[in-house]
XYZ file of C-alpha atoms in Angstrom:
688
model
C 0.000 0.000 0.000
C 1.271 3.480 -0.888
C 2.148 5.634 2.093
C -0.521 8.203 2.933
C 2.078 10.983 2.977
C 2.674 10.349 -0.735
C -1.050 10.576 -1.406
C -1.228 13.842 0.509
C 1.730 15.236 -1.420
C 0.007 14.309 -4.673
C -3.270 15.874 -3.554
C -1.498 19.061 -2.495
C 0.016 19.403 -5.986
C -3.232 18.384 -7.696
C -5.032 21.083 -5.734
C -2.486 23.658 -6.854
C -2.843 22.581 -10.486
C -6.632 22.776 -10.258
C -6.500 26.317 -8.853
C -3.882 27.305 -11.427
C -6.199 26.241 -14.262
C -9.115 28.101 -12.694
C -6.948 31.190 -12.215
C -5.798 31.203 -15.825
C -9.370 30.822 -17.031
C -10.580 33.650 -14.794
C -7.826 35.943 -16.040
C -7.905 35.315 -19.765
C -6.931 38.862 -20.685
C -3.800 38.567 -18.550
C -3.003 34.988 -19.580
C -2.946 36.066 -23.203
C -0.356 33.644 -24.538
C -1.566 30.256 -25.747
C -1.322 27.560 -23.091
C -2.607 24.141 -22.130
C -3.123 22.748 -18.651
C -2.770 19.246 -17.254
C -6.313 19.029 -15.840
C -7.330 15.379 -16.068
C -3.754 14.203 -16.531
C -2.477 15.085 -13.053
C -2.464 11.595 -11.519
C -0.252 9.829 -14.051
C 2.003 12.850 -14.354
C 2.616 13.174 -10.624
C 2.998 9.423 -10.278
C 5.740 9.598 -12.908
C 7.454 12.643 -11.456
C 7.645 11.073 -7.993
C 9.799 8.228 -9.369
C 12.422 10.497 -10.901
C 15.764 11.343 -9.352
C 18.143 14.239 -10.073
C 20.375 12.093 -12.303
C 17.434 11.120 -14.555
C 16.115 12.786 -17.704
C 12.549 13.715 -18.591
C 10.977 15.360 -21.614
C 7.529 16.735 -20.779
C 5.130 17.673 -23.515
C 3.003 20.804 -23.633
C 0.289 19.513 -21.282
C 2.692 18.336 -18.577
C 2.683 21.057 -15.943
C 1.994 18.416 -13.284
C 5.201 16.558 -14.144
C 7.066 19.830 -13.808
C 5.390 20.501 -10.454
C 6.052 16.949 -9.323
C 9.812 17.175 -9.810
C 9.974 20.295 -7.707
C 9.170 23.456 -9.642
C 6.756 25.990 -8.142
C 3.587 27.513 -9.573
C 5.413 30.850 -9.670
C 8.224 29.437 -11.813
C 5.700 28.005 -14.237
C 3.610 31.174 -14.281
C 6.633 33.217 -15.323
C 6.719 31.103 -18.472
C 2.934 31.296 -18.862
C 3.187 35.086 -18.952
C 6.475 35.122 -20.950
C 8.288 37.092 -18.279
C 11.933 38.080 -18.089
C 12.645 35.856 -15.071
C 11.236 32.713 -16.673
C 13.993 30.315 -15.586
C 13.352 28.018 -18.511
C 13.419 30.221 -21.609
C 13.442 33.863 -20.545
C 10.018 34.559 -22.034
C 10.767 32.902 -25.379
C 8.652 29.756 -25.096
C 5.125 28.611 -24.383
C 3.838 27.451 -21.016
C 4.934 23.940 -20.014
C 7.921 24.033 -22.357
C 10.677 23.714 -19.777
C 14.344 22.934 -19.978
C 16.581 22.527 -17.002
C 20.174 21.686 -16.240
C 21.063 21.338 -12.574
C 22.111 18.902 -9.878
C 18.906 19.063 -7.837
C 16.288 17.932 -10.356
C 16.068 15.706 -13.437
C 17.549 17.184 -16.599
C 15.066 18.450 -19.188
C 16.378 19.233 -22.659
C 14.461 21.827 -24.655
C 11.391 20.507 -26.452
C 9.287 22.090 -29.159
C 5.506 22.176 -29.481
C 5.605 20.096 -32.646
C 3.546 16.996 -31.917
C 5.689 13.954 -31.223
C 8.937 15.636 -32.178
C 10.372 15.146 -28.682
C 10.484 11.371 -29.203
C 13.636 11.418 -31.317
C 15.771 13.872 -29.285
C 14.768 12.101 -26.073
C 15.571 8.698 -27.529
C 18.909 10.250 -28.467
C 19.314 11.045 -24.762
C 18.782 7.383 -23.922
C 21.226 6.418 -26.652
C 23.783 8.778 -25.128
C 23.164 7.430 -21.619
C 23.706 3.889 -22.873
C 26.950 4.913 -24.585
C 28.303 6.532 -21.434
C 27.201 3.582 -19.315
C 28.983 1.065 -21.545
C 32.029 3.003 -22.706
C 32.619 6.110 -20.568
C 31.152 5.132 -17.179
C 33.172 7.779 -15.346
C 31.169 10.473 -17.128
C 27.771 9.009 -16.263
C 25.890 10.787 -13.512
C 24.453 8.277 -11.039
C 22.187 8.399 -8.000
C 23.327 8.689 -4.394
C 23.353 4.893 -4.080
C 24.800 4.264 -7.510
C 21.435 4.054 -9.291
C 21.646 4.287 -13.051
C 19.714 7.034 -14.856
C 16.530 6.501 -16.799
C 14.925 8.616 -19.503
C 11.218 9.458 -19.685
C 9.600 10.772 -22.852
C 6.044 12.020 -22.393
C 3.658 11.993 -25.358
C 0.010 12.409 -26.180
C -1.646 9.438 -27.840
C -2.426 11.406 -31.002
C 1.322 11.847 -31.551
C 1.774 8.103 -32.040
C 0.603 8.444 -35.636
C 3.652 10.601 -36.398
C 6.278 8.768 -38.453
C 9.104 10.217 -36.389
C 7.700 8.606 -33.240
C 7.961 5.271 -35.032
C 11.579 6.020 -35.901
C 12.285 6.621 -32.221
C 10.524 3.416 -31.163
C 12.408 1.442 -33.807
C 15.777 2.661 -32.591
C 14.876 2.194 -28.917
C 14.001 -1.460 -29.369
C 16.854 -2.124 -31.789
C 19.421 -0.847 -29.286
C 17.407 -1.734 -26.142
C 17.666 1.733 -24.642
C 16.761 2.694 -21.041
C 13.750 4.826 -21.958
C 10.107 4.988 -20.896
C 7.549 6.352 -23.351
C 4.685 7.690 -21.238
C 1.681 8.002 -23.539
C -1.257 9.951 -22.113
C -4.400 9.071 -24.011
C -7.366 11.445 -23.555
C -9.116 10.320 -26.768
C -8.626 13.676 -28.476
C -6.204 15.173 -30.975
C -7.471 18.768 -30.841
C -10.940 18.260 -32.361
C -10.200 14.868 -33.883
C -11.350 11.857 -31.898
C -9.291 8.719 -31.472
C -11.789 6.788 -33.598
C -11.352 9.223 -36.466
C -7.571 9.320 -36.418
C -6.132 6.056 -35.080
C -6.644 2.429 -35.978
C -5.218 1.422 -32.602
C -4.061 2.994 -29.374
C -0.441 3.316 -28.318
C -0.454 0.089 -26.321
C -1.667 -1.877 -29.334
C 0.712 -0.036 -31.653
C 3.719 -0.808 -29.437
C 3.103 -4.534 -29.879
C 4.579 -4.168 -33.352
C 7.962 -3.165 -31.948
C 9.711 -6.346 -30.893
C 11.450 -5.789 -27.571
C 9.204 -2.964 -26.348
C 7.824 -3.759 -22.906
C 4.365 -2.284 -22.424
C 1.663 -1.784 -19.838
C -1.701 -0.045 -19.540
C -3.023 1.896 -16.559
C -5.948 4.069 -15.531
C -4.083 7.361 -15.567
C -6.773 9.094 -13.546
C -6.174 6.805 -10.560
C -3.143 8.057 -8.643
C -2.569 4.874 -6.626
C -2.708 2.641 -9.696
C -0.519 5.054 -11.669
C 2.019 5.308 -8.868
C 2.306 1.532 -8.544
C 2.709 1.025 -12.282
C 5.240 3.827 -12.710
C 7.221 2.630 -9.695
C 7.450 -0.859 -11.173
C 8.249 0.402 -14.654
C 10.927 2.855 -13.513
C 12.552 0.252 -11.295
C 12.490 -2.237 -14.166
C 14.103 0.144 -16.635
C 16.617 1.308 -14.036
C 17.563 -2.325 -13.477
C 17.022 -4.063 -16.833
C 17.958 -1.141 -19.149
C 15.233 -1.948 -21.672
C 12.547 0.279 -23.254
C 9.012 0.474 -21.906
C 5.776 2.036 -23.120
C 3.131 3.039 -20.575
C -0.305 3.713 -22.019
C -2.346 5.789 -19.544
C -6.010 6.483 -20.209
C -6.894 9.950 -18.905
C -9.737 12.472 -19.201
C -9.306 15.885 -20.795
C -10.885 18.336 -18.358
C -9.710 21.592 -19.852
C -9.572 23.130 -23.286
C -7.188 21.743 -25.874
C -5.454 25.075 -25.476
C -6.614 28.461 -24.297
C -7.062 29.351 -27.960
C -8.905 26.182 -29.016
C -11.640 25.973 -26.460
C -13.673 22.890 -25.579
C -16.984 24.490 -26.473
C -15.797 24.808 -30.084
C -15.895 21.075 -30.676
C -16.920 19.019 -27.620
C -20.470 18.046 -26.676
C -21.959 18.212 -23.188
C -22.206 14.423 -23.215
C -18.509 14.056 -23.937
C -17.634 16.618 -21.294
C -19.725 14.823 -18.656
C -18.095 11.514 -19.523
C -14.626 12.957 -18.998
C -15.591 14.739 -15.771
C -16.544 11.403 -14.224
C -12.858 10.459 -14.284
C -11.453 13.622 -12.715
C -8.383 12.435 -10.725
C -8.788 15.153 -8.102
C -12.036 13.938 -6.433
C -10.844 10.357 -6.931
C -7.759 11.007 -4.842
C -9.723 13.052 -2.321
C -12.031 10.094 -1.793
C -9.069 7.771 -1.245
C -7.648 10.102 1.382
C -10.930 9.998 3.277
C -10.883 6.199 3.012
C -7.420 6.362 4.592
C -8.932 8.250 7.538
C -7.489 11.609 6.540
C -9.894 14.134 8.012
C -11.966 16.637 6.039
C -10.223 19.366 8.046
C -6.771 18.296 6.832
C -7.979 17.996 3.247
C -9.687 21.393 3.415
C -6.486 22.901 4.798
C -4.512 21.463 1.897
C -6.996 23.023 -0.523
C -6.946 26.370 1.289
C -3.132 26.569 1.326
C -3.035 25.629 -2.361
C -5.465 28.413 -3.245
C -3.501 30.972 -1.239
C -0.167 29.900 -2.741
C -1.446 30.037 -6.300
C -3.071 33.440 -5.762
C 0.106 34.865 -4.276
C 2.323 33.341 -6.975
C 0.049 34.587 -9.748
C 0.082 38.136 -8.420
C 3.844 37.978 -8.104
C 4.206 36.638 -11.651
C 1.901 39.298 -13.093
C 4.050 41.965 -11.444
C 7.310 40.453 -12.688
C 9.252 42.440 -15.311
C 8.976 41.862 -19.034
C 12.058 40.734 -20.997
C 14.509 43.418 -22.100
C 14.045 43.820 -25.880
C 17.786 44.365 -26.241
C 18.334 40.672 -25.384
C 16.389 39.439 -28.416
C 19.521 38.187 -30.209
C 21.180 36.631 -27.171
C 21.907 32.891 -27.302
C 21.373 32.344 -31.016
C 24.734 30.594 -30.855
C 26.955 29.541 -28.003
C 30.407 31.213 -28.218
C 32.915 29.227 -30.252
C 36.536 28.905 -29.096
C 37.745 28.879 -32.714
C 38.378 32.457 -33.826
C 41.794 32.302 -35.548
C 43.492 30.119 -38.137
C 46.024 27.917 -36.378
C 48.446 25.143 -37.275
C 50.294 24.430 -40.521
C 48.136 24.583 -43.610
C 50.832 23.328 -46.045
C 53.554 21.430 -44.179
C 56.769 20.960 -46.153
C 57.152 17.609 -47.845
C 53.549 16.521 -47.447
C 51.890 14.669 -50.312
C 48.783 16.151 -51.808
C 45.570 14.489 -50.695
C 42.067 14.474 -52.108
C 39.204 16.175 -50.304
C 37.487 12.979 -49.239
C 40.658 11.875 -47.482
C 41.056 15.260 -45.825
C 37.660 14.804 -44.196
C 38.465 11.218 -43.293
C 41.785 12.169 -41.694
C 40.211 15.055 -39.762
C 37.523 12.808 -38.301
C 40.075 10.095 -37.524
C 42.302 12.540 -35.636
C 39.336 13.847 -33.671
C 38.156 10.369 -32.749
C 41.662 9.383 -31.666
C 41.780 12.367 -29.333
C 38.206 12.467 -28.031
C 36.395 9.300 -26.880
C 33.102 11.228 -26.859
C 33.293 11.647 -30.658
C 31.005 9.203 -32.473
C 30.063 8.818 -36.125
C 26.824 7.372 -37.424
C 24.519 7.370 -40.429
C 23.495 5.085 -43.267
C 26.237 2.690 -44.444
C 29.094 4.438 -42.615
C 30.038 1.321 -40.619
C 33.095 -0.795 -41.274
C 31.413 -3.001 -43.879
C 31.327 -0.098 -46.376
C 32.642 3.072 -44.750
C 30.170 5.342 -46.513
C 28.886 5.274 -50.065
C 31.731 7.643 -50.993
C 34.215 5.814 -48.726
C 34.296 8.999 -46.688
C 34.352 6.939 -43.473
C 36.587 4.154 -44.793
C 38.674 2.414 -42.083
C 37.027 4.372 -39.223
C 34.751 1.507 -38.202
C 37.666 -0.912 -38.046
C 39.774 1.550 -36.081
C 37.222 2.649 -33.497
C 34.720 -0.190 -33.287
C 31.026 -0.607 -33.911
C 30.080 1.342 -30.788
C 31.674 4.542 -32.124
C 31.131 4.175 -35.877
C 27.841 2.526 -36.675
C 25.118 2.215 -39.261
C 21.576 3.424 -38.796
C 18.447 2.431 -40.630
C 17.063 4.685 -43.344
C 15.965 7.220 -40.742
C 17.238 10.685 -41.593
C 14.950 12.238 -38.981
C 16.364 10.008 -36.258
C 19.947 10.544 -37.376
C 19.546 14.326 -37.235
C 17.275 14.681 -34.205
C 19.073 12.196 -31.962
C 22.042 14.568 -31.850
C 20.040 16.870 -29.553
C 20.004 14.242 -26.825
C 23.485 12.913 -27.555
C 24.946 16.397 -27.281
C 23.075 17.065 -24.031
C 24.928 14.220 -22.275
C 28.314 15.436 -23.513
C 28.838 13.362 -26.647
C 29.983 14.917 -29.924
C 28.047 13.298 -32.777
C 29.266 13.451 -36.358
C 26.453 12.277 -38.615
C 25.742 11.854 -42.306
C 22.970 11.813 -44.816
C 23.974 10.054 -48.014
C 23.019 12.784 -50.472
C 21.853 16.367 -50.168
C 18.607 15.319 -51.843
C 17.868 13.116 -48.818
C 18.238 15.796 -46.183
C 14.534 16.619 -46.323
C 13.250 13.767 -44.107
C 15.647 15.096 -41.448
C 14.665 18.691 -42.024
C 11.856 18.658 -39.474
C 14.279 17.818 -36.684
C 16.932 20.213 -38.008
C 14.485 23.123 -38.068
C 12.237 22.327 -35.120
C 14.652 20.920 -32.568
C 18.338 21.278 -33.470
C 18.443 24.888 -34.627
C 16.249 26.327 -31.867
C 17.633 24.502 -28.842
C 20.354 26.980 -27.872
C 18.152 30.029 -28.370
C 15.058 28.738 -26.591
C 17.016 27.255 -23.696
C 18.869 30.558 -23.210
C 22.152 28.840 -23.962
C 21.719 25.825 -21.687
C 21.431 23.285 -24.497
C 23.358 24.215 -27.645
C 23.535 21.202 -29.947
C 27.126 20.364 -30.778
C 26.964 18.245 -33.920
C 28.355 18.003 -37.439
C 25.988 16.992 -40.228
C 27.940 15.890 -43.304
C 26.047 16.270 -46.578
C 27.505 15.149 -49.943
C 26.157 17.669 -52.423
C 26.222 18.741 -56.041
C 26.048 17.343 -59.559
C 28.534 15.658 -61.811
C 28.483 12.873 -64.358
C 24.848 11.778 -64.570
C 23.910 11.432 -60.915
C 20.311 12.180 -61.795
C 17.413 13.912 -60.043
C 17.867 12.466 -56.552
C 21.658 12.381 -56.216
C 22.738 15.721 -57.659
C 20.822 18.451 -55.888
C 22.115 21.621 -54.277
C 20.337 22.524 -51.050
C 22.317 25.396 -49.562
C 19.535 27.972 -49.872
C 17.124 25.652 -48.113
C 19.631 24.931 -45.332
C 20.563 28.598 -44.988
C 16.926 29.501 -44.438
C 17.283 27.882 -40.993
C 18.533 30.269 -38.346
C 20.655 28.809 -35.566
C 22.951 26.566 -37.618
C 26.294 27.165 -39.304
C 27.040 26.084 -42.862
C 30.425 25.283 -44.408
C 31.140 24.540 -48.065
C 34.848 23.768 -48.567
C 36.344 23.603 -52.050
C 39.712 21.946 -51.356
C 41.344 19.436 -49.054
C 43.051 21.926 -46.727
C 39.839 23.861 -46.171
C 37.948 20.617 -45.652
C 40.261 19.489 -42.881
C 40.520 22.881 -41.196
C 36.774 23.517 -41.272
C 35.966 19.998 -40.055
C 38.163 20.601 -37.016
C 36.561 24.003 -36.384
C 33.102 22.441 -36.694
C 33.962 19.845 -34.074
C 35.163 22.389 -31.535
C 32.175 24.647 -32.198
C 29.434 24.022 -29.603
C 26.761 24.739 -32.223
C 25.193 22.653 -35.018
C 27.197 22.694 -38.239
C 26.203 21.455 -41.694
C 29.201 20.523 -43.845
C 28.274 20.644 -47.527
C 30.825 18.475 -49.356
C 30.800 18.492 -53.146
C 30.913 14.964 -54.536
C 32.586 16.200 -57.708
C 35.516 17.549 -55.682
C 35.952 14.515 -53.408
C 38.536 12.863 -55.703
C 39.201 15.682 -58.222
C 37.904 13.456 -61.011
C 36.105 16.345 -62.707
C 38.410 18.006 -65.271
C 39.784 21.300 -63.956
C 39.474 20.427 -60.254
C 43.025 19.201 -59.657
C 43.579 22.146 -57.297
C 41.097 20.629 -54.872
C 44.013 18.399 -53.868
C 46.372 20.048 -51.398
C 49.142 18.958 -49.048
C 47.563 17.562 -45.904
C 47.521 20.195 -43.152
C 48.965 19.377 -39.751
C 46.804 17.644 -37.155
C 46.412 20.911 -35.242
C 45.308 22.935 -38.272
C 42.014 24.746 -37.661
C 40.280 27.166 -40.009
C 37.654 29.402 -38.386
C 34.244 29.898 -39.911
C 33.454 33.219 -41.572
C 36.846 33.691 -43.297
C 36.663 33.791 -47.099
C 39.765 33.346 -49.238
C 41.042 35.099 -52.372
C 42.077 32.179 -54.579
C 42.798 34.181 -57.765
C 44.084 37.746 -57.665
C 43.637 40.431 -60.308
C 46.522 42.740 -61.103
C 46.742 46.113 -59.400
C 46.788 47.819 -62.825
C 43.530 46.151 -63.868
C 41.879 47.218 -60.630
C 43.232 50.772 -60.814
C 42.109 51.124 -64.445
C 38.591 49.926 -63.692
C 39.081 46.899 -65.945
C 38.547 44.155 -63.380
C 35.774 42.088 -61.826
C 35.451 39.957 -58.691
C 33.689 36.603 -58.694
C 32.161 35.586 -55.356
C 31.614 31.838 -55.277
C 32.080 28.545 -53.450
C 32.267 24.799 -54.048
C 32.451 23.780 -57.690
C 31.946 27.416 -58.654
C 35.525 28.099 -57.554
C 36.827 25.918 -60.383
C 34.496 27.318 -63.015
C 35.621 30.796 -61.984
C 39.308 29.852 -61.960
C 39.012 28.358 -65.453
C 37.308 31.510 -66.712
C 39.787 33.841 -65.032
C 42.635 32.392 -67.131
C 41.051 33.998 -70.202
C 41.117 37.551 -68.816
C 44.770 38.544 -68.345
C 44.701 39.129 -64.579
C 41.432 41.049 -64.731
C 39.395 38.601 -62.636
C 39.655 38.030 -58.919
C 38.019 34.933 -57.405
C 36.845 34.828 -53.786
C 36.032 31.447 -52.268
C 33.504 31.933 -49.461
C 34.424 28.649 -47.691
C 31.552 29.114 -45.202
C 28.091 30.345 -46.152
C 27.100 31.125 -42.568
C 28.748 32.909 -40.974
C 29.637 34.843 -44.095
C 32.753 36.960 -44.520
C 30.876 40.106 -45.509
C 33.851 42.286 -44.624
C 36.066 40.739 -47.292
C 33.212 40.488 -49.806
C 32.304 44.164 -49.548
C 35.948 45.231 -49.528
C 36.711 43.368 -52.777
C 33.506 44.482 -54.514
C 34.287 48.108 -53.656
C 37.803 47.681 -55.036
C 36.629 46.251 -58.377
C 33.279 47.941 -58.970
C 31.995 44.864 -60.788
C 30.843 41.621 -59.175
C 29.533 38.247 -60.279
C 28.007 35.891 -57.715
C 28.380 32.340 -59.026
C 26.499 29.290 -57.745
C 25.647 25.745 -58.797
C 22.131 26.082 -57.393
C 19.114 26.920 -59.488
C 19.338 30.687 -59.646
C 15.865 32.036 -58.881
C 15.335 32.905 -55.199
C 18.703 31.430 -54.276
C 21.275 32.285 -51.619
C 23.346 33.749 -54.463
C 20.597 36.173 -55.446
C 20.104 37.177 -51.815
C 23.846 37.793 -51.490
C 23.830 39.859 -54.674
C 21.091 42.035 -53.189
C 23.086 42.507 -49.996
C 26.160 43.453 -52.019
C 24.169 45.939 -54.083
C 22.833 47.617 -50.962
C 26.152 47.854 -49.131
C 28.364 48.684 -52.126
C 25.963 50.710 -54.271
C 28.034 53.877 -54.612
C 31.135 51.875 -55.609
C 29.486 49.802 -58.345
C 30.185 50.432 -62.028
C 27.616 47.846 -63.130
C 24.749 45.874 -61.633
C 25.772 42.886 -59.550
C 25.297 39.806 -61.716
C 24.303 36.300 -60.656
C 24.944 33.091 -62.552
C 23.422 29.853 -61.379
C 21.874 26.711 -62.777
C 18.739 26.830 -64.887
C 15.525 26.809 -62.889
C 14.486 23.222 -63.495
C 12.925 21.256 -60.620
C 15.730 18.679 -60.682
C 19.040 17.808 -62.284
C 18.324 15.566 -65.303
C 20.006 12.162 -65.605
C 21.231 12.602 -69.169
C 24.683 14.186 -69.044
C 24.038 16.492 -71.997
C 20.938 17.800 -70.272
C 22.865 18.091 -67.002
C 25.574 20.111 -68.743
C 22.974 22.401 -70.272
C 21.434 23.026 -66.859
C 24.604 23.748 -64.898
C 27.024 26.665 -65.107
C 30.557 25.951 -66.307
C 33.721 27.824 -67.241
C 32.449 28.781 -70.695
C 29.222 30.251 -69.319
C 31.221 32.210 -66.772
C 33.463 33.573 -69.529
C 30.411 34.721 -71.486
C 28.910 36.670 -68.594
C 32.291 38.141 -67.604
C 32.750 39.395 -71.164
C 29.409 41.194 -70.918
C 30.377 42.705 -67.582
C 33.810 43.864 -68.740
C 32.182 45.681 -71.651
C 29.435 47.277 -69.562
């Protein structure tokens, strides 16, 4: 039998949550930001929270205020987030109510989670993956309980989220690797206005049966005693057995879906009455009376709860608003890499191809840092990547550090949030730029926003390697350029090296950067097989060579006379464009300067503007389809900042605006820029 003091603690918190919901509803003009409450879900949430220890991890979803209360946060702390106040300890007024994140020694860790339905499943499964790695391979870095208890991970979800494909990816990985994670699924029969019967062929418990190795249990989530017993058993099992579990808790929905989507919009009186019958608050109150807890004690608990909530709400309303000047704080965590260091071209070194430069950089990092791991499709020792970009790494470092994943780009990308949060440094891959899109949801929704919305507590340190670009008949799904799409995401950095030395130096900088980095690596430059790209081979830089982001490079210089006489032009480009520009420049008698951007964000605007002002004419060259591209945006920025120095409009040359790169190589050639097309446009510009 559960101790009565635990029941009283639960009822005290339930009473606070009930008054909080009533207070928010009575003060709708003050509680103006969209929010949900946990009314109806309190019992299972508190039962879960009471099992958690400070060395554990939990990812609440947007209706989980009772979990947050149960692990020790106050109504006042939650109300600061409700009202988007400056002193909101979670996100500083940047996030919705019940969107916490926390990093401390006194409570379970909570990584940042978005509102996107089900999206927390992958990052939180990544947490469990990271915990398992530390437990098995770096046990000294694993935080344990006071008596040596191992950590567990809890991911809270609504039942409607189970239909999301990314939740399935998380489940698949959890059972494949047998991770120490509990998926707490709270089923209130609604997905906004969509009923379970309309949207789901089965509930979460039934669905989980399809994942071999997933333990599962059902419970009446409105019954605190039953919920507490089940969660105690489940948490102890996972803490001991280190295997995944799904808990399906049936609960009523006693509030609105959100404050903005109100129950009267879509729910009938009959439905409402049915749900009210399962209110966990009177259920627990009745059990306390059955335990001989007096009405006076219960009434006192309710009175104190009402007074506390009223006082906390008044205090939160009076709290200061965020300082608008802080709006750009925490977009990125500070990087230690600010200067070029090490030997770029050591004497006597053989030239290496770009793919080897990346390989050697990753190898050196993995030799030095046991927290560095590499994973993605086909990168394991059997193949070493479809471009052999990870060749030998699996054999050198073992399957636990270099391993294959299923065809799960979303999991590969999103799991880095959790892996990074436990101190690992994931290096991941998607096979082709065209296949980045299934991972885009996680990249946009979770990875890029984590540092900003956690006020710097959870930057995601990861490298996403993306083979990119067209050459030699790769066809529509293996030749695409995606830099504009990637650059539309704020909160990530983007590199695009064009030679081996830059590849190695930027890969090292990306590793030491605490922020997410996308490395765009042109397949046509990997081995310098494309005619005219021999210069992509360079002597291998030293192991300590690091090239900071945001530093462009002049790779072809124009003569001083050409510049002084107004007979020159600068080409701003990157990737394969560097070689088209270099080939064209040979036809212009030192009249053309070529600037290789090397990183697309951050961008070396200082050098770009300086060189455009010196020449007065500028061509921005890209392999991407031209319309609405990064190149066109850059041309506009150049025009604005260099307008009075320009002798001609800033020109842009990119690929033709077809939806894809055709398979036929003649058609591919027609679509893409090349040296001859660059020569033609430079001739027009020189004669302007």
